[in-house]
Amino acid sequence: MTGERSWRDIDWTLLGTAFVIATLGVLEIYSATRATPWHSAHLRQMIWIGIGLGLLWICSSIDYHWLVGQSPLFYSASIVALCMVFAFGTTVNGAKRWLPLPGIPNLQVSEFVKVVIVLLVARYFAGLSREKVTIGAIAKISATVGVAVVLVKIQPDLSTSLSYVAILCMGVFLAGLRWKWVAVGAAILLLAAPLAWRSMEPYQKDRLTAFLEPEKDPRGKGYQSLQSKIAVGAGGVWGQGFERGTQTQLRFLPEAHTDFIFASYAEEAGFMGVVFVLSLYFVLLMKIVNNAQTAPDAAGMHVCMGAAALLFFHVFVNIGMVVNKMPVTGIPLPLMSYGGSNLMSTFMLLGLVNNVRLRRFTN
Amino acid sequence: MSGYSEERRYNRDVETAIFQYVAAFLFLWLLTGFWQLQVQNPEIYEERAARNRVRALPVLAPRGKLLDRDGRVLVDNWPSFKVMLSRDELNLDSLPLIAEGLNIPYDRLRERMEELRDSAGPEYQQIILKESLTPTEVAFVDSHRAELRELELVRSPRRLYPREGRAAHVIGYVGEISESELNADEFALYETGAEIGKAGVEREYNDSLTGTDGSRLVLVDSRSRRIRDLELVEANPGRAVRLTLDLDLQAVAELAMDGRRGAVVALNPRNGEVLAMVSSPRFDPNKFVGGISAEDWMALLDDPDNPLLNRSIQAQLAPGSIFKPIVAWAALDSGVIDKNFQVHCGGGATFFGRYFRCHKAGGHGWVNMEEALKQSCDVFFYNLGKELGIDQIAKYAEAAGLGSKTGIDLPHEEEGVVPSSRWKVRLFRDRWWPGETISVAIGQGALTVTPIQVAQAIGGLAMGGVWYQPHLLPYGEMREMRPGFEPSEPKRAHIDPRHLDMILQGLWGVVNDGGTGSRAMIPGVEVCGKTGSAQRVSRKFAQNNDDPRLLDDAWFVGFAPCREPEIVVTALFENGIHGSYAAPIARDVIKAYYDKKARIEWTRRQHDEAPGRPEPPPVQSPSLASAEEETAAR
């Protein structure tokens, strides 16, 4: 098997695109934090990218069949780790998401669980022929993934737990979706919406209302959406220039180097810059889908599409939030937002996609 | 769904293609969001971003100083801070913190904020939350910029008035413009929150005293910390205004009035300049600076002595015998008597069936004009009144300026009343009864005057019938301030010099020849004058009541020298019982005037005789020293 792989088989477009996006992220982190207490964040981000590339290489090298095969084990370990977060985690901004580990920076376990869930869902559906995809079978995998979803949801980290659901949905969609189910599901969702509203946390309700009417309460929950909108709008067509965006530089824009990095970028790079980066993300996604289409087997295809679903979910929800098309959720923009865990898990997923590509002729 | 081949049963080209289209579609949808914000109307957001980072702060212009005639500072400014509140930033949750830090009672603050929130005014408007902050309060606002974005410190120069209400009624005071004033033409150019003159010279010359505010555009970050100034338009301070008032005379006059109710007006009859103007009791205009407290305001309104009233232009009282020189002039000029006219006073006389008493129970015996003025014989003037009739009296009184505003440059002057038959018909739809004239002839009855009218009338009479309009701004100052300004011509009337001699002879006797005003005598100065003791109510009513406020008002009007006087002083001492008690007040002022004149003369001579010596120090006075101390103490 190994003999047939070569450097030329590596998906250079995919990796190059990812690297350009990550580089733009580093620049924007530098610009947004240079006058703040986090002014060395871009250096740490560069270190994370280095580590991420290492993880990418590891995830490309180990045969994905083995990884998919071991996924139940990984998943069990993930659940244990999530429980440990629950027991020993550090609380930041009211959420317990980080696991303190001796010697290395705190890790956000839920980010790595994403990779495991991609593998787990791939394993489950790859072994299932289209005829065997029944409500019962779907319920079974949903219940399994549901454990992680719930554990992350109660951290609380709604958006990450929803990203797991996105992977699952992609799996179901590929495995063989019945339109009848979709109709029934939609009906249930419609009926359940009022109930869901009632069971929401007050901060979630606030965010949702703020999303619908950001101008109403500029100092409160809508503040972030409004400032983001102002930052984006102030960018205009050509942008205010690197290190020149006033919303970013004068810190009116909250979370300018993490969740709202794309607003900072949009202010300084303008509409043209936005089109450029959105194109890069689109190319990245299309390359992943391309690899899924050329995958040698069902497991490979599922791994690629799981990664695609997850990245798409993140990019869409994060950028949607920046332009007020989505409610404000604490969700990072893959490859651009500052943060080690997300960067590493993203590079791991890209590694898995590359892994599938490297082995596309071996079947 | 039969598209997939046998060998690749896992083929999901359809599903992955659906995903690709959905992703492409949603990316385009996101892009429309950016298109709307960044391409379609970025101006809105550029403007919003500018509003975020740029704050316009007013740079308040200090009001012009007020100076006395020698250029000594009467009213100055001192630097202070006020805190403004932006309504659109207001967060009711931060009220407890604001209340504590600024020492405002929480309930009152909350009430005010709720009112504001409900009021219809524009959202962006800033309101004054508190003025004259203490250093601790300034530090509080400064250190809470991040949490309390709604607060803004503004340097605001404050008015500093002389202590103890010196010249308070002339100066007036400032305050925040009221709703009704905002609608008045006079203040058309002012905006809510502006500080304007509310009374006195502060109001009369508000436009000149008010400077032009500048502005400062400041770049701030999200925590309202100032990054740097973007633009600065300097404030243009208001014009300093010099008054005709002489601080030395003013101080002497106020001292003389201490503990008494009444007024003093000192004029230069040769040009109408007001040298001193006192109303007693006084008030402290400093209490009005930055908004008077409700307690202080109520205390002023409830005070039975009414300290806010400027008695020198607003007290309308019967003049009593100080009206007699006018009647004397009227009688002589109209020819109803000749210069030898004499009357026998037996302590009273009957006119039109009613007995009128003279103030001297035993009577004055045979009196002529000079003697009648000197002793203030009522019977003599009853006779003049009878001969003249009311309308003749009114004609001369009005010619001397009584019964109408003098037109002094102060707001809210009163007119007084000069009764006449037309006046009676107009007001009471009744004819004038000749018996009423008898009282008017001695300055009683319906006749009322203000102290400034008396000063103008008697001063102008002594000038030989030239009545200048009293004014507080020197004409030179007015010409500078309002180009094209021309002083109004004095009113003139004919006075026969022989008649004037007789009257002045009498008025000289009042002070210098054992008359009623001997207490106004100043050795070496030719002081003339006339006392007046005016009844407030009928003698009978006063006897049955021992309310001290029903006692006779004491008047004295004195001038010096006799011919073409340079100073005329009216002193009104309310409930002072007899005019002779008002005489020393006027004397003090006239003496201060001549003392100062002599001192200046002396220093100048010293200087002229030894030109090599350094310039003599300017005339100093205790009042000046105290005003300077006050300024320095702030």
mmCIF file of N, CA and C in Angstrom, chain A residues 183-238:
data_model
loop_
_atom_site.group_PDB
_atom_site.id
_atom_site.type_symbol
_atom_site.label_atom_id
_atom_site.label_comp_id
_atom_site.label_asym_id
_atom_site.label_seq_id
_atom_site.Cartn_x
_atom_site.Cartn_y
_atom_site.Cartn_z
ATOM 1 N N ALA A 183 -39.855 14.994 5.773
ATOM 2 C CA ALA A 183 -41.138 15.667 5.960
ATOM 3 C C ALA A 183 -41.593 15.530 7.407
ATOM 4 N N VAL A 184 -41.518 14.316 7.934
ATOM 5 C CA VAL A 184 -41.948 14.074 9.314
ATOM 6 C C VAL A 184 -41.079 14.885 10.286
ATOM 7 N N GLY A 185 -39.766 14.847 10.024
ATOM 8 C CA GLY A 185 -38.833 15.592 10.893
ATOM 9 C C GLY A 185 -39.153 17.071 10.914
ATOM 10 N N ALA A 186 -39.449 17.626 9.735
ATOM 11 C CA ALA A 186 -39.755 19.057 9.649
ATOM 12 C C ALA A 186 -40.998 19.373 10.452
ATOM 13 N N ALA A 187 -41.994 18.497 10.340
ATOM 14 C CA ALA A 187 -43.247 18.705 11.071
ATOM 15 C C ALA A 187 -42.984 18.700 12.570
ATOM 16 N N ILE A 188 -42.183 17.710 13.015
ATOM 17 C CA ILE A 188 -41.882 17.623 14.443
ATOM 18 C C ILE A 188 -41.151 18.889 14.912
ATOM 19 N N LEU A 189 -40.187 19.319 14.095
ATOM 20 C CA LEU A 189 -39.396 20.509 14.445
ATOM 21 C C LEU A 189 -40.296 21.729 14.615
ATOM 22 N N LEU A 190 -41.251 21.846 13.679
ATOM 23 C CA LEU A 190 -42.158 22.981 13.704
ATOM 24 C C LEU A 190 -42.988 22.973 14.980
ATOM 25 N N LEU A 191 -43.424 21.768 15.364
ATOM 26 C CA LEU A 191 -44.243 21.656 16.577
ATOM 27 C C LEU A 191 -43.392 21.845 17.819
ATOM 28 N N ALA A 192 -42.131 21.442 17.744
ATOM 29 C CA ALA A 192 -41.287 21.457 18.933
ATOM 30 C C ALA A 192 -40.655 22.821 19.189
ATOM 31 N N ALA A 193 -40.707 23.691 18.164
ATOM 32 C CA ALA A 193 -40.020 24.982 18.301
ATOM 33 C C ALA A 193 -40.453 25.770 19.545
ATOM 34 N N PRO A 194 -41.772 25.886 19.778
ATOM 35 C CA PRO A 194 -42.176 26.636 20.985
ATOM 36 C C PRO A 194 -41.642 25.998 22.272
ATOM 37 N N LEU A 195 -41.634 24.645 22.275
ATOM 38 C CA LEU A 195 -41.119 23.945 23.456
ATOM 39 C C LEU A 195 -39.634 24.230 23.638
ATOM 40 N N ALA A 196 -38.931 24.255 22.525
ATOM 41 C CA ALA A 196 -37.490 24.493 22.572
ATOM 42 C C ALA A 196 -37.233 25.882 23.144
ATOM 43 N N TRP A 197 -38.037 26.836 22.688
ATOM 44 C CA TRP A 197 -37.893 28.218 23.167
ATOM 45 C C TRP A 197 -38.030 28.246 24.686
ATOM 46 N N ARG A 198 -39.000 27.485 25.185
ATOM 47 C CA ARG A 198 -39.238 27.520 26.610
ATOM 48 C C ARG A 198 -38.083 26.884 27.396
ATOM 49 N N SER A 199 -37.437 25.908 26.789
ATOM 50 C CA SER A 199 -36.375 25.221 27.537
ATOM 51 C C SER A 199 -35.016 25.904 27.363
ATOM 52 N N MET A 200 -34.994 27.017 26.617
ATOM 53 C CA MET A 200 -33.712 27.692 26.380
ATOM 54 C C MET A 200 -33.251 28.446 27.621
ATOM 55 N N GLU A 201 -31.934 28.544 27.721
ATOM 56 C CA GLU A 201 -31.357 29.359 28.798
ATOM 57 C C GLU A 201 -31.652 30.844 28.502
ATOM 58 N N PRO A 202 -31.767 31.664 29.543
ATOM 59 C CA PRO A 202 -32.052 33.097 29.287
ATOM 60 C C PRO A 202 -31.034 33.751 28.352
ATOM 61 N N TYR A 203 -29.757 33.367 28.481
ATOM 62 C CA TYR A 203 -28.754 34.012 27.633
ATOM 63 C C TYR A 203 -28.935 33.623 26.176
ATOM 64 N N GLN A 204 -29.447 32.406 25.974
ATOM 65 C CA GLN A 204 -29.688 31.977 24.595
ATOM 66 C C GLN A 204 -30.861 32.733 23.988
ATOM 67 N N LYS A 205 -31.892 32.933 24.834
ATOM 68 C CA LYS A 205 -33.035 33.712 24.359
ATOM 69 C C LYS A 205 -32.596 35.130 24.017
ATOM 70 N N ASP A 206 -31.773 35.696 24.917
ATOM 71 C CA ASP A 206 -31.277 37.054 24.690
ATOM 72 C C ASP A 206 -30.540 37.147 23.370
ATOM 73 N N ARG A 207 -29.708 36.156 23.123
ATOM 74 C CA ARG A 207 -28.918 36.192 21.894
ATOM 75 C C ARG A 207 -29.806 36.097 20.670
ATOM 76 N N LEU A 208 -30.852 35.261 20.803
ATOM 77 C CA LEU A 208 -31.743 35.080 19.664
ATOM 78 C C LEU A 208 -32.536 36.364 19.400
ATOM 79 N N THR A 209 -33.031 36.983 20.489
ATOM 80 C CA THR A 209 -33.753 38.253 20.311
ATOM 81 C C THR A 209 -32.816 39.326 19.793
ATOM 82 N N ALA A 210 -31.617 39.326 20.325
ATOM 83 C CA ALA A 210 -30.640 40.326 19.886
ATOM 84 C C ALA A 210 -30.326 40.128 18.412
ATOM 85 N N PHE A 211 -30.339 38.869 17.989
ATOM 86 C CA PHE A 211 -30.075 38.569 16.581
ATOM 87 C C PHE A 211 -31.186 39.140 15.702
ATOM 88 N N LEU A 212 -32.416 39.015 16.193
ATOM 89 C CA LEU A 212 -33.533 39.482 15.390
ATOM 90 C C LEU A 212 -33.617 41.007 15.374
ATOM 91 N N GLU A 213 -33.247 41.655 16.501
ATOM 92 C CA GLU A 213 -33.330 43.125 16.557
ATOM 93 C C GLU A 213 -32.067 43.703 17.187
ATOM 94 N N PRO A 214 -30.988 43.732 16.454
ATOM 95 C CA PRO A 214 -29.728 44.168 17.082
ATOM 96 C C PRO A 214 -29.704 45.638 17.489
ATOM 97 N N GLU A 215 -30.535 46.492 16.869
ATOM 98 C CA GLU A 215 -30.456 47.923 17.157
ATOM 99 C C GLU A 215 -31.167 48.284 18.458
ATOM 100 N N LYS A 216 -32.017 47.381 18.913
ATOM 101 C CA LYS A 216 -32.906 47.747 20.010
ATOM 102 C C LYS A 216 -32.165 48.028 21.312
ATOM 103 N N ASP A 217 -31.124 47.313 21.589
ATOM 104 C CA ASP A 217 -30.479 47.389 22.888
ATOM 105 C C ASP A 217 -28.968 47.440 22.674
ATOM 106 N N PRO A 218 -28.470 48.614 22.234
ATOM 107 C CA PRO A 218 -27.078 48.648 21.768
ATOM 108 C C PRO A 218 -26.045 48.323 22.849
ATOM 109 N N ARG A 219 -26.349 48.554 24.115
ATOM 110 C CA ARG A 219 -25.350 48.270 25.133
ATOM 111 C C ARG A 219 -25.450 46.845 25.652
ATOM 112 N N GLY A 220 -26.535 46.152 25.324
ATOM 113 C CA GLY A 220 -26.755 44.837 25.906
ATOM 114 C C GLY A 220 -26.286 43.725 24.998
ATOM 115 N N LYS A 221 -27.127 42.719 24.832
ATOM 116 C CA LYS A 221 -26.727 41.528 24.098
ATOM 117 C C LYS A 221 -26.565 41.791 22.608
ATOM 118 N N GLY A 222 -27.309 42.782 22.109
ATOM 119 C CA GLY A 222 -27.199 43.090 20.685
ATOM 120 C C GLY A 222 -25.939 43.858 20.349
ATOM 121 N N TYR A 223 -25.205 44.261 21.379
ATOM 122 C CA TYR A 223 -24.009 45.090 21.180
ATOM 123 C C TYR A 223 -23.038 44.444 20.212
ATOM 124 N N GLN A 224 -22.791 43.122 20.412
ATOM 125 C CA GLN A 224 -21.812 42.440 19.573
ATOM 126 C C GLN A 224 -22.240 42.430 18.110
ATOM 127 N N SER A 225 -23.517 42.082 17.873
ATOM 128 C CA SER A 225 -23.982 42.033 16.480
ATOM 129 C C SER A 225 -23.877 43.394 15.850
ATOM 130 N N LEU A 226 -24.291 44.416 16.619
ATOM 131 C CA LEU A 226 -24.305 45.757 16.053
ATOM 132 C C LEU A 226 -22.888 46.223 15.736
ATOM 133 N N GLN A 227 -21.977 46.014 16.683
ATOM 134 C CA GLN A 227 -20.597 46.464 16.457
ATOM 135 C C GLN A 227 -19.977 45.711 15.286
ATOM 136 N N SER A 228 -20.347 44.431 15.164
ATOM 137 C CA SER A 228 -19.834 43.647 14.052
ATOM 138 C C SER A 228 -20.340 44.204 12.729
ATOM 139 N N LYS A 229 -21.628 44.522 12.699
ATOM 140 C CA LYS A 229 -22.233 45.080 11.496
ATOM 141 C C LYS A 229 -21.561 46.405 11.134
ATOM 142 N N ILE A 230 -21.326 47.236 12.166
ATOM 143 C CA ILE A 230 -20.680 48.530 11.919
ATOM 144 C C ILE A 230 -19.267 48.316 11.362
ATOM 145 N N ALA A 231 -18.570 47.341 11.960
ATOM 146 C CA ALA A 231 -17.195 47.085 11.503
ATOM 147 C C ALA A 231 -17.195 46.660 10.045
ATOM 148 N N VAL A 232 -18.071 45.724 9.705
ATOM 149 C CA VAL A 232 -18.119 45.228 8.333
ATOM 150 C C VAL A 232 -18.463 46.362 7.384
ATOM 151 N N GLY A 233 -19.518 47.118 7.741
ATOM 152 C CA GLY A 233 -19.970 48.214 6.880
ATOM 153 C C GLY A 233 -18.892 49.263 6.701
ATOM 154 N N ALA A 234 -18.171 49.570 7.805
ATOM 155 C CA ALA A 234 -17.145 50.607 7.736
ATOM 156 C C ALA A 234 -16.011 50.195 6.803
ATOM 157 N N GLY A 235 -15.901 48.896 6.540
ATOM 158 C CA GLY A 235 -14.834 48.421 5.653
ATOM 159 C C GLY A 235 -15.014 48.868 4.218
ATOM 160 N N GLY A 236 -16.278 48.980 3.801
ATOM 161 C CA GLY A 236 -16.533 49.409 2.428
ATOM 162 C C GLY A 236 -15.988 48.419 1.417
ATOM 163 N N VAL A 237 -15.799 48.886 0.215
ATOM 164 C CA VAL A 237 -15.383 47.983 -0.855
ATOM 165 C C VAL A 237 -13.916 47.587 -0.708
ATOM 166 N N TRP A 238 -13.079 48.557 -0.406
ATOM 167 C CA TRP A 238 -11.646 48.283 -0.424
ATOM 168 C C TRP A 238 -11.037 48.109 0.960
#
